[in-house]
């Protein structure tokens, strides 16, 4: 089947197999930030935005993205750098394999709820597993970032 | 210090947080790369009678299908250990005798995933199904032999005997344990059971192979042990090591899982046979059922003490289940005694005995803690039970008995604690959690009880007399440095930590040091990143190499200044001549070293340590126990760690938090259960529940540093010890809330609820 998907602002038209998952379509098109950590929709590593909403790209058929907009971390580099610096300042990026999915979902959270409290942060990101960090450093990074933004960013 | 003990950002941090393509599957060329998968046995013990592959070979896109008849016949081990490996040589790439559900039967390579999957589906195998040996308690001298074959071989005297299902067996001790226990006022005796937990690093096992311009096998693998992989592949394929190059990209977590060869042999064999590039990526399911998890252990402890709390004797017997193959079997078991008993200084007598047995379940491997975790759960739980029997605060019992600085530890190879702040760790943890107000428990009046529990832990810093760490450091034009290592940064930050040490020695900014590693063709030899060795063992090599390079820079600068080296000085930026006051800067020295120069501004140094100084720590847990449902909620976990000098406080903190979260998973959620046929139930992340951020409560970490004289800048290790305290501390907290000791992990809400219902 033929699909048209806008990936990070670039329109891609392609003939695909009907069972092609969005994660594989995106990686085939160079979006290597999109990672696979499980085969049961449990890890959150594959999170991307579909029309601005976070989805698990391992559980979405490419066909469903036909005519829609997809964003991956490749398309959000400025935001990723700005927020990611706070994660880096904690050393919480560790192996980094979970980072893209975590960053995507955190950015989605900030868009939906610019001033979340600790419980809201934990709830929202509960589906993003990380085996390295123990989550505390990620939380410190988020809180520092939010405080910095609140104080009025440059 | 300007670089060491600073919270420097990791060198790769910004690449990782912005999702740059740095992992194996991101950096390889996917065009014309064969996809490799294996067909796995559905039987726990069987002989492959025949494989009908003609139909599968006809699937369009299939390149090759290999079975046991096609692979070399010499046995090897997949354990990443220094040669001669203590792990027995009991593997083939494909074996006619399959020994667990998941053991590979055939390798299929094809040009697309779909073709390979189709071929796997239509491959027909006839098995002669044998009765499996699934109960590890009945394995020793069982009539079913997991490895009956004559070609099985053990290289080291570890007490292995395949005709008895023994992968290792042994005994050590000091003093007359029976006499001492008989003379004690009280002896606590219990058995503790830990499961074969999975490292569950987020990046599964994966390897890419290709043939280079010289006809050599090039392997790019997510591994902690590039040099061991080279040897293991040479053994497995029966080709010279000179024909193999192994490198690692960024690694998406390891925790020991990648200290064994798991995925590498299959694509390596395919590429060597076909001369075409290939790759293998484990699914999460494969990572759960056919990998290298923790050794299941049953540890029996007897502790004898007097009424005043003085511990006089400790006796430990460990039965370890290595599964179908013996990777890391003989060595992990040792830590269950040697890194638990010495927490108690110098009892009058101790004894440690063990058996490691083969069974028809997935083979075990190396997982953070490496046997110490299992032993410490047992010994620390037993000490907590002793405290309860004595009606003594467990902290007080520790204060009376714990190991102190300057003591000889008979159960730790007679080594002396040159650096030990365990007493300060316990004291500080107690203050942080408010132990005196919270011990043992408080009824919250809403069906919930809040209670606390504690444990101490130790580990090693590298394997004494065995581990080798090396570093090459060279000065380049413009005066920046390149450091080349064979240790593997798997997210732990060792590239950065070692660069901090180099910067400290060379009086330069950390940014002036670029790091390259690890690649068997380019890196100086390093055993690899395991056994908590990199900071301590390789770190010292870095220190040595940098000192020598300083001398060379000084000599070169002096030569440029026409000054005797004895009169010159180097401050990291310039070389000065004391007599004339002239100076020359690093940039000039570096550039002139590329013009008419005859001395390389490059040094390689190697290090090994005769001792393995233990880091120490104390962990305390506060939980909220639901008396109805059995649910345990972590409220607070405090950890105080003595890892010697903290090289990078941020990275040490996150290592600790991450290790504690894994330990919480082990204590409460991560279960491994087999059916009566040997089928593993927890084969996805749906069933195998690793903690989410809602499960770990609040984790608070502090450091109480000692100074280790043999370590680089006083440092010891931190990577492994941090997983050891949660299981015993949480088990004690559950006891303080419910009055029940749980001696088998994980301590699930169901188990607690059932025990409470029986009350
Ligand atoms: S890959 Fe795990 S949730 Fe998508
Ligand atoms: S940083 Fe390794 S899984 Fe999160």
CSV table of C-alpha atoms in Angstrom, one decimal, chain B residues 501-664:
chain,number,residue,atom,x,y,z
B,501,UNK,CA,42.1,11.0,36.2
B,502,UNK,CA,44.2,11.7,33.2
B,503,UNK,CA,43.3,15.4,33.4
B,504,UNK,CA,44.3,15.5,37.1
B,505,UNK,CA,47.7,13.9,36.3
B,506,UNK,CA,48.4,16.1,33.4
B,507,UNK,CA,47.1,19.3,34.9
B,508,UNK,CA,44.8,20.0,32.0
B,509,UNK,CA,41.0,20.4,31.5
B,510,UNK,CA,39.0,17.2,31.0
B,511,UNK,CA,38.0,18.5,27.6
B,512,UNK,CA,41.7,18.4,26.5
B,513,UNK,CA,41.5,14.6,26.6
B,514,UNK,CA,39.7,12.6,24.0
B,515,UNK,CA,38.9,9.0,24.7
B,516,UNK,CA,38.9,6.1,22.2
B,517,UNK,CA,37.9,2.5,23.0
B,518,UNK,CA,37.5,-0.3,22.8
B,519,UNK,CA,38.9,-2.0,19.8
B,520,UNK,CA,41.1,-5.1,19.9
B,521,UNK,CA,43.2,-3.8,17.0
B,522,UNK,CA,43.9,-0.4,18.6
B,523,UNK,CA,43.4,-0.6,22.4
B,524,UNK,CA,46.1,-1.8,24.8
B,525,UNK,CA,45.0,-5.0,26.5
B,526,UNK,CA,42.4,-4.8,29.1
B,527,UNK,CA,40.4,-7.7,30.6
B,528,UNK,CA,37.3,-5.6,30.2
B,529,UNK,CA,34.7,-3.8,32.2
B,530,UNK,CA,33.5,-6.2,34.9
B,531,UNK,CA,34.2,-7.3,38.5
B,532,UNK,CA,34.1,-3.6,39.5
B,533,UNK,CA,37.6,-3.2,38.0
B,534,UNK,CA,37.7,-0.3,35.6
B,535,UNK,CA,38.0,2.7,38.0
B,536,UNK,CA,40.4,0.8,40.3
B,537,UNK,CA,42.5,-1.3,38.0
B,538,UNK,CA,42.4,0.6,34.7
B,539,UNK,CA,42.4,3.9,36.6
B,540,UNK,CA,45.8,3.1,38.1
B,541,UNK,CA,47.1,2.3,34.6
B,542,UNK,CA,45.9,5.8,33.5
B,543,UNK,CA,47.7,7.4,36.4
B,544,UNK,CA,50.9,5.5,35.6
B,545,UNK,CA,50.8,6.3,31.9
B,546,UNK,CA,50.2,10.0,32.5
B,547,UNK,CA,53.1,10.3,34.9
B,548,UNK,CA,55.4,8.8,32.3
B,549,UNK,CA,54.0,11.0,29.6
B,550,UNK,CA,54.7,14.1,31.8
B,551,UNK,CA,58.3,13.0,31.9
B,552,UNK,CA,58.4,12.8,28.1
B,553,UNK,CA,56.8,16.1,27.6
B,554,UNK,CA,59.2,17.6,30.1
B,555,UNK,CA,62.2,16.1,28.2
B,556,UNK,CA,60.9,17.3,24.9
B,557,UNK,CA,60.3,20.8,26.2
B,558,UNK,CA,63.7,20.9,27.8
B,559,UNK,CA,65.3,19.9,24.5
B,560,UNK,CA,63.5,22.7,22.8
B,561,UNK,CA,64.7,25.1,25.5
B,562,UNK,CA,68.3,23.8,25.5
B,563,UNK,CA,67.9,23.1,29.1
B,564,UNK,CA,68.8,19.9,31.1
B,565,UNK,CA,65.6,17.9,32.0
B,566,UNK,CA,66.6,18.2,35.7
B,567,UNK,CA,66.3,21.9,35.5
B,568,UNK,CA,63.0,22.0,33.6
B,569,UNK,CA,59.5,22.0,35.0
B,570,UNK,CA,56.0,21.3,33.5
B,571,UNK,CA,52.9,22.8,34.9
B,572,UNK,CA,50.4,21.3,32.4
B,573,UNK,CA,50.5,24.3,30.1
B,574,UNK,CA,54.2,25.1,29.6
B,575,UNK,CA,57.6,23.7,30.2
B,576,UNK,CA,59.9,26.2,32.0
B,577,UNK,CA,63.6,26.3,32.2
B,578,UNK,CA,64.6,27.2,35.7
B,579,UNK,CA,68.0,28.6,34.8
B,580,UNK,CA,67.0,30.9,31.9
B,581,UNK,CA,63.3,31.5,32.8
B,582,UNK,CA,62.4,30.6,29.2
B,583,UNK,CA,59.4,28.5,28.5
B,584,UNK,CA,57.7,26.7,25.7
B,585,UNK,CA,53.9,25.9,25.6
B,586,UNK,CA,52.3,22.6,25.0
B,587,UNK,CA,51.1,23.5,21.6
B,588,UNK,CA,54.6,24.2,20.4
B,589,UNK,CA,55.9,21.0,22.0
B,590,UNK,CA,53.1,19.0,20.4
B,591,UNK,CA,53.6,20.5,17.0
B,592,UNK,CA,57.4,20.2,17.1
B,593,UNK,CA,57.0,16.5,18.0
B,594,UNK,CA,55.8,16.1,14.4
B,595,UNK,CA,58.8,17.6,12.9
B,596,UNK,CA,62.2,16.0,13.0
B,597,UNK,CA,61.3,14.2,16.2
B,598,UNK,CA,62.7,11.0,17.5
B,599,UNK,CA,60.8,10.3,20.7
B,600,UNK,CA,57.1,9.4,20.7
B,601,UNK,CA,55.0,11.5,23.0
B,602,UNK,CA,53.0,8.4,23.7
B,603,UNK,CA,53.0,6.0,26.6
B,604,UNK,CA,51.2,2.7,27.3
B,605,UNK,CA,51.0,1.4,30.8
B,606,UNK,CA,49.5,-1.7,32.2
B,607,UNK,CA,48.3,-2.4,35.7
B,608,UNK,CA,47.2,-5.3,37.8
B,609,UNK,CA,46.6,-5.4,41.5
B,610,UNK,CA,47.6,-8.1,44.0
B,611,UNK,CA,44.6,-7.0,46.2
B,612,UNK,CA,41.0,-6.2,45.6
B,613,UNK,CA,40.0,-3.6,48.2
B,614,UNK,CA,36.3,-3.8,49.1
B,615,UNK,CA,34.0,-0.8,48.9
B,616,UNK,CA,31.5,-0.9,51.7
B,617,UNK,CA,28.0,0.5,52.2
B,618,UNK,CA,24.9,0.5,54.4
B,619,UNK,CA,21.4,0.6,53.1
B,620,UNK,CA,18.2,1.2,55.1
B,621,UNK,CA,14.7,0.9,53.8
B,622,UNK,CA,11.5,2.3,55.0
B,623,UNK,CA,8.4,0.6,53.7
B,624,UNK,CA,4.7,1.0,54.1
B,625,UNK,CA,3.1,-2.5,54.4
B,626,UNK,CA,-0.6,-3.0,53.7
B,627,UNK,CA,-1.8,-5.5,56.2
B,628,UNK,CA,-4.8,-6.6,53.9
B,629,UNK,CA,-3.3,-6.9,50.5
B,630,UNK,CA,0.3,-7.6,51.4
B,631,UNK,CA,1.4,-4.7,49.2
B,632,UNK,CA,4.7,-3.2,50.0
B,633,UNK,CA,5.4,0.4,49.1
B,634,UNK,CA,8.9,1.8,49.3
B,635,UNK,CA,8.7,5.0,51.2
B,636,UNK,CA,12.4,5.9,51.5
B,637,UNK,CA,15.7,4.2,50.8
B,638,UNK,CA,18.9,5.6,52.2
B,639,UNK,CA,22.3,4.4,51.1
B,640,UNK,CA,25.7,5.5,52.4
B,641,UNK,CA,28.6,4.3,50.4
B,642,UNK,CA,32.4,4.1,51.0
B,643,UNK,CA,33.9,3.7,47.5
B,644,UNK,CA,37.1,5.5,48.6
B,645,UNK,CA,37.6,8.7,46.8
B,646,UNK,CA,34.5,9.6,44.7
B,647,UNK,CA,35.9,10.3,41.3
B,648,UNK,CA,32.7,11.8,39.9
B,649,UNK,CA,30.0,12.5,42.5
B,650,UNK,CA,27.2,12.7,39.9
B,651,UNK,CA,28.0,9.4,38.2
B,652,UNK,CA,28.7,7.6,41.5
B,653,UNK,CA,25.3,8.8,42.8
B,654,UNK,CA,23.4,7.7,39.7
B,655,UNK,CA,25.2,4.3,39.8
B,656,UNK,CA,24.1,3.9,43.4
B,657,UNK,CA,20.5,5.0,42.7
B,658,UNK,CA,20.3,2.7,39.7
B,659,UNK,CA,21.8,-0.3,41.5
B,660,UNK,CA,19.3,0.2,44.4
B,661,UNK,CA,16.4,0.3,42.0
B,662,UNK,CA,17.6,-3.0,40.5
B,663,UNK,CA,17.9,-4.4,44.0
B,664,UNK,CA,14.4,-3.3,44.8
